[in-house]
XYZ file of C-alpha atoms in Angstrom:
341
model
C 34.633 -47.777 -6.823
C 33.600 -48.094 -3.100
C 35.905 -45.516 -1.872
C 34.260 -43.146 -5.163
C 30.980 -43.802 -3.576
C 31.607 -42.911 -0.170
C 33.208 -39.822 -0.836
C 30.131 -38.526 -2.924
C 27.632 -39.476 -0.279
C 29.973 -37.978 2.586
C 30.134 -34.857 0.235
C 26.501 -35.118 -0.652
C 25.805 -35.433 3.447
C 28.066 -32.094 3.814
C 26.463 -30.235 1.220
C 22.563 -30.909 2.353
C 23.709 -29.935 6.384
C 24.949 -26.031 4.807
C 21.615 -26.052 2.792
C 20.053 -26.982 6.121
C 21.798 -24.462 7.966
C 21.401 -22.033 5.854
C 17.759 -22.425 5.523
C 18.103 -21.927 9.093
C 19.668 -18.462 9.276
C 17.816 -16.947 6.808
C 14.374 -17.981 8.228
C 15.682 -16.701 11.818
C 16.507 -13.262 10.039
C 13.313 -12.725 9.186
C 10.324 -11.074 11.401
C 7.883 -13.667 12.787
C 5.025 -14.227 10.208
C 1.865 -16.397 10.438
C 4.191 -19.810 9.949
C 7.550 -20.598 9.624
C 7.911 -19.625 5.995
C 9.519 -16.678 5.055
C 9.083 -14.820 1.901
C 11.418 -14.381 -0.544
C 11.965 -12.666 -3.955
C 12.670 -15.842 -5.867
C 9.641 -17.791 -4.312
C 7.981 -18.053 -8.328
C 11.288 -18.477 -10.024
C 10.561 -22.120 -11.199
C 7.501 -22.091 -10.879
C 6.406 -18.603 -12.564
C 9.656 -17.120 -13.827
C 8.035 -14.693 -16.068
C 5.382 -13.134 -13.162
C 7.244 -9.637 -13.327
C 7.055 -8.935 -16.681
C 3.547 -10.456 -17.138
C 2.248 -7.761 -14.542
C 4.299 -4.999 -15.688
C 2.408 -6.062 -19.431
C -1.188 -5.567 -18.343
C -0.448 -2.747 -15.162
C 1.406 -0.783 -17.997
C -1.892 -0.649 -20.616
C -3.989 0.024 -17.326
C -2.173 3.139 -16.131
C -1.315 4.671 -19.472
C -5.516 4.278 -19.867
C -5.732 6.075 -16.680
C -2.723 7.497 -14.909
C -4.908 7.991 -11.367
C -5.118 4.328 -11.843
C -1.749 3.436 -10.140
C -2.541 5.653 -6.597
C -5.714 3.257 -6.543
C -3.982 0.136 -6.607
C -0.879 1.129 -4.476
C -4.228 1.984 -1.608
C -5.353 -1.140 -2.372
C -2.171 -2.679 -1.152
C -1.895 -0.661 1.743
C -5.629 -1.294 2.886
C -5.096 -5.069 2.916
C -2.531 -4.976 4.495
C -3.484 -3.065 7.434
C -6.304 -5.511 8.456
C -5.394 -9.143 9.180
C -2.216 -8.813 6.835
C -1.352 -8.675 3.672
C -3.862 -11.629 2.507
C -5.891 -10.356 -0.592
C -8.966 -9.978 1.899
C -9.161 -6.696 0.235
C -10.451 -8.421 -3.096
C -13.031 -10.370 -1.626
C -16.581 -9.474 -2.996
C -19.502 -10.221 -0.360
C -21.824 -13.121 -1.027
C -24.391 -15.006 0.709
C -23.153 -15.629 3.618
C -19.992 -13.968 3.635
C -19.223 -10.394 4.058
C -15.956 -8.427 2.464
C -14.174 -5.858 3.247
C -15.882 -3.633 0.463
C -18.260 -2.083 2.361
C -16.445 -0.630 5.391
C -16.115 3.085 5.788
C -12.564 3.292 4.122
C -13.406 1.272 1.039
C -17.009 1.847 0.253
C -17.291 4.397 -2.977
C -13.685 4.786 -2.589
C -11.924 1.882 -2.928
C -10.832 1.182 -6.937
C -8.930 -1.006 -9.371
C -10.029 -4.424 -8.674
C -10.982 -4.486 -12.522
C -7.492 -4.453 -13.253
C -6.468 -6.874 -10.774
C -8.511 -9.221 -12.416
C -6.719 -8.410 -15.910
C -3.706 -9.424 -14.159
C -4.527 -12.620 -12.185
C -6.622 -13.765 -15.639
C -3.096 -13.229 -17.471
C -0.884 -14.862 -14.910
C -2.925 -17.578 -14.072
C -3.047 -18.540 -18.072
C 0.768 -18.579 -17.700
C 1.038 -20.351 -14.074
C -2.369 -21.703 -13.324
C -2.702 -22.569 -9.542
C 0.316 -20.750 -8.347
C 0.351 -17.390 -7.851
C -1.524 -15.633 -4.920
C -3.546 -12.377 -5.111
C -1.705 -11.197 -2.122
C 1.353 -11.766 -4.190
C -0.376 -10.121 -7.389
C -1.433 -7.323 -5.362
C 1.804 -6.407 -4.198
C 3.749 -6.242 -7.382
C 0.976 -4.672 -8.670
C 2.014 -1.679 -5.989
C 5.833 -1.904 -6.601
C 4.984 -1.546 -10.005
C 2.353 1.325 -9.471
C 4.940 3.052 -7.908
C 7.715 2.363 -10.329
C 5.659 3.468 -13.534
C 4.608 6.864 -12.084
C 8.555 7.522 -11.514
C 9.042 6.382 -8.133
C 11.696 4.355 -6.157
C 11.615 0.500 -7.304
C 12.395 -2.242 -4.722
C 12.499 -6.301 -4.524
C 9.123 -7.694 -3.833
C 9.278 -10.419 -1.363
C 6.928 -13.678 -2.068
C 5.274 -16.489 -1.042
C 2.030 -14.976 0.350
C -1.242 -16.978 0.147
C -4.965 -15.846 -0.001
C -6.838 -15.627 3.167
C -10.206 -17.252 3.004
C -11.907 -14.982 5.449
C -12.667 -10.858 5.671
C -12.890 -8.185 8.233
C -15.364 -5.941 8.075
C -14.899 -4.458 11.328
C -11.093 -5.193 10.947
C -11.087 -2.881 7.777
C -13.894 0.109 9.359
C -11.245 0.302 12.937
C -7.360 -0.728 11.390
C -6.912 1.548 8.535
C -6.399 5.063 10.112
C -9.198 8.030 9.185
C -8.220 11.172 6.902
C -9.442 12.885 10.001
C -6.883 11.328 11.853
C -4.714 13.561 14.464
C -0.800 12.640 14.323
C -1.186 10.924 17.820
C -4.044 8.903 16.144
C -1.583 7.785 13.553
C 1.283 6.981 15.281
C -0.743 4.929 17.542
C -1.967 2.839 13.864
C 1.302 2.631 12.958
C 2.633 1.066 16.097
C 0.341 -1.203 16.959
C 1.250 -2.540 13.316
C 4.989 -2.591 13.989
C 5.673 0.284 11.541
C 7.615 3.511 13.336
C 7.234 7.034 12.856
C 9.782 7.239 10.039
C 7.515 4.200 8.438
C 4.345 6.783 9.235
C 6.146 9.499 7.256
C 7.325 7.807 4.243
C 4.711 6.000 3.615
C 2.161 8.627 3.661
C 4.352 10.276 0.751
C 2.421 7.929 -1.445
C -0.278 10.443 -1.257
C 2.106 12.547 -4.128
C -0.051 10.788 -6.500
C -3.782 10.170 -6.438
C -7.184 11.860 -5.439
C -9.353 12.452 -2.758
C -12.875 13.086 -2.594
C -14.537 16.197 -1.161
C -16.328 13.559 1.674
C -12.826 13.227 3.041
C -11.893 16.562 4.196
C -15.416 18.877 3.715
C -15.172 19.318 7.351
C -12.154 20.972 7.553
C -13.350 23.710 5.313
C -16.197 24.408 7.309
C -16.197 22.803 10.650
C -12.875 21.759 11.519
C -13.330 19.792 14.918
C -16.592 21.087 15.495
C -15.655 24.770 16.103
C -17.993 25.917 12.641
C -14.773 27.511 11.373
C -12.262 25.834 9.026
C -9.220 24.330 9.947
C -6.286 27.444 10.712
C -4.218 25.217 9.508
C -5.200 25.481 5.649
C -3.518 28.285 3.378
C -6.120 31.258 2.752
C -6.277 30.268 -1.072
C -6.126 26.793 -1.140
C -9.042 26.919 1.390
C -11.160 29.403 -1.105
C -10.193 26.812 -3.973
C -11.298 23.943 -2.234
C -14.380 25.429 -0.716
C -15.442 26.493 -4.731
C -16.041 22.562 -5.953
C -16.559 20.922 -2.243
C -19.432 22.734 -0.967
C -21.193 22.404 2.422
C -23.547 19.685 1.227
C -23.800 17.891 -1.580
C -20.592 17.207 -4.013
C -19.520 14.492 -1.892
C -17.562 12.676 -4.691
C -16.011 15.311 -6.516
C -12.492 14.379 -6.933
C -9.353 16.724 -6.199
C -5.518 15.669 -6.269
C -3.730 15.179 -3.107
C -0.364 16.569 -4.491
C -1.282 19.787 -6.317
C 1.426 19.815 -8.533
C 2.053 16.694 -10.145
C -0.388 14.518 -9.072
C 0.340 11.640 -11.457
C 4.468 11.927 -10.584
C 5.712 10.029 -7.724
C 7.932 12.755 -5.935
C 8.657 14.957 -3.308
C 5.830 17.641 -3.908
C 3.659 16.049 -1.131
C 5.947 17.149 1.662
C 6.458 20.902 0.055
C 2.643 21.092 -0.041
C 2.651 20.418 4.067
C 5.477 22.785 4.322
C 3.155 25.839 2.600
C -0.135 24.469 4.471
C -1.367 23.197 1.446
C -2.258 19.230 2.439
C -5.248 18.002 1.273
C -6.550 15.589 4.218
C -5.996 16.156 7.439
C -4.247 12.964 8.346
C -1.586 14.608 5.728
C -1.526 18.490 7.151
C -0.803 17.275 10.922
C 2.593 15.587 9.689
C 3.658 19.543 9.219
C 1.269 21.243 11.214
C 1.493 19.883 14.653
C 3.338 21.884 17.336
C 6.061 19.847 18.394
C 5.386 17.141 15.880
C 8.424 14.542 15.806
C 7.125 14.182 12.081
C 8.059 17.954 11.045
C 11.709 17.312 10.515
C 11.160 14.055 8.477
C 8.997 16.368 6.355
C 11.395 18.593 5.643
C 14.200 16.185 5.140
C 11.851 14.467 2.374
C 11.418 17.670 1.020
C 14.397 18.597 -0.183
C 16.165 14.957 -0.394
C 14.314 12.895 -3.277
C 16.311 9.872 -2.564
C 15.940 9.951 1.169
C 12.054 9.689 0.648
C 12.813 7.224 -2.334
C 14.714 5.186 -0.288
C 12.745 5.491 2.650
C 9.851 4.542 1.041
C 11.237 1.476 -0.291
C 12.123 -0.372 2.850
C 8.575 0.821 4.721
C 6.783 -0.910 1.612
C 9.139 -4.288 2.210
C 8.139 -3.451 5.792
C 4.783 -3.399 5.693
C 4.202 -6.205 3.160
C 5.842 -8.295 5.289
C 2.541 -7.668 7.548
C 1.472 -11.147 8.687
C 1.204 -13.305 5.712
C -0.062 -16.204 5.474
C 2.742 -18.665 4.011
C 3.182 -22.483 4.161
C -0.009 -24.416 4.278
C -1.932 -21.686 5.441
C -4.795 -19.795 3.500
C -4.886 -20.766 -0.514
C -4.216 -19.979 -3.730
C -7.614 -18.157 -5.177
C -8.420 -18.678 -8.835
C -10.359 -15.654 -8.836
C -9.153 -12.962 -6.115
C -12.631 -11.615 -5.558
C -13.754 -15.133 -4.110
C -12.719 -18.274 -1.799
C -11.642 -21.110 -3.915
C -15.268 -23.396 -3.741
């Protein structure tokens, strides 16, 4: 019976050193985050091992309601991510004494779909109370956005937690301009870690959703202050444009960013550039540019669905993998649009 014993607990000893090392190699093959924690696509698998498919339940009802809905919570995603991380700071409301993220110039009247965040939180935190993050919410929430409008799916790594703090001035200077030049973007990008190929792909995303006439009036009328509009803007699509976003006034009229299918999540975007037809600036200058190292992505995306699709996939994994907050860090909010009290 002794010898029995000993041979389990040597075994036992054996077996928790590979675990150990293990745990080891797979946290070193991850990028640096805010703690030593990586994430991981089974973080919730005892804990909440029906999360997918409770999201996919209530994001389902919300976009057949409203197909734009899905291009407004894939933004969301992105905007949170670019300032402080992918945190939920997005979904903070401002109270007394604290201020959001709301406000800033790139969310104000613009930013949409925290209704239906809520939905989904309320309905996974009656299944898992107390576990689940909004950051985490948020960004299966965008897989899924992208997966129900016909896009590229991918594995959602997890483990984020909530931030208890906002940037205001985090959210008005990180998240790049529609006005942006391509210099102006690739410099964003970078000082995120996210490359030129990341800049690209990612901006795809803009093959679903709307824009409103604030966002680009000035490039039907005075594109970089010359009181002309931008050259770079097909004759027609200019006069189109210039019917429903006037000089003044019509600031929130609404037009689609891929002209084509603007609730289908494919390659249209990039043959839109190609015939000078981009909506926002920050989209045209991909194409447009002389010399731009972005043109041949462009065209490459163009014609090769699954070289966007996949593309696309890995800069999402990428850039949700933005500083979170893992461990002991940050919280897990009850209600996304406030700190736990």
């Amino acid at each position: 019976m002794a010898a029995s014993t000993n041979k389990e607990s040597a075994l036992l000893l054996t077996l928790v050193a590979l675990h150990l090392s293990l745990f080891s190699s797979c946290v070193s093959a991850h990028p640096p985050s805010s703690s030593s924690f990586p994430l991981s696509p089974t973080f919730y698998a005892y804990s909440c091992p029906n999360l997918l498919s409770i999201v996919r339940g209530v994001l389902s009802r919300a976009v057949e309601r409203e197909p734009r809905m899905a291009a407004s919570l894939l933004r969301l995603h992105f905007h949170d991510c670019f300032v402080m991380g992918c945190d939920g700071s997005v979904l903070l409301d401002d109270q007394p004494g604290f201020t959001g993220e709301k406000t800033s110039n790139p969310n104000r009247n613009s930013a949409r779909g925290f209704e239906v965040v809520d939905d989904v939180k309320a309905a996974v935190e009656s299944a898992c109370p107390g576990v689940v993050s909004c950051a985490d919410v948020l960004a299966i929430i965008a897989e899924q956005s992208v997966e129900l409008t016909y896009g590229p799916s991918w594995t959602v790594l997890l483990g984020r937690r909530d931030s208890t703090t906002a940037s205001l001035s985090g959210s008005n200077n990180d998240i790049p301009p529609p006005t942006s030049t391509l210099a102006q973007l690739i410099a964003s990008f970078q000082r995120k870690g996210l490359s030129v190929q990341d800049l690209v792909a990612l901006s795809g995303s803009h093959t679903i959703g709307n824009a409103r006439c604030t966002s680009f009036r000035d490039r039907l009328y005075n594109f970089s202050n010359t009181g002309r509009p931008d050259p770079s803007l097909d004759q027609g699509y200019l006069r189109e444009l210039q019917a429903r976003c006037p000089p003044s006034g019509g600031d929130n009229n609404i037009f689609n960013l891929d002209l084509h299918t603007p609730t289908e999540f494919d390659t249209s975007y990039f043959t839109n550039l190609k015939f000078s037809k981009g909506l926002l600036n920050s989209d045209q200058v991909l194409f447009s540019t002389p010399g731009a190292s972005t043109k041949n992505l462009v065209s490459t995306y163009d014609f090769a669905q699954d070289n966007f699709f996949n593309d696309f996939a890995v800069s999402m994994v990428k850039m949700g993998n933005l500083n979170p907050l893992t461990g002991t860090n940050g919280e897990i909010r009850k209600n996304c649009r406030v700190v736990n009290s």
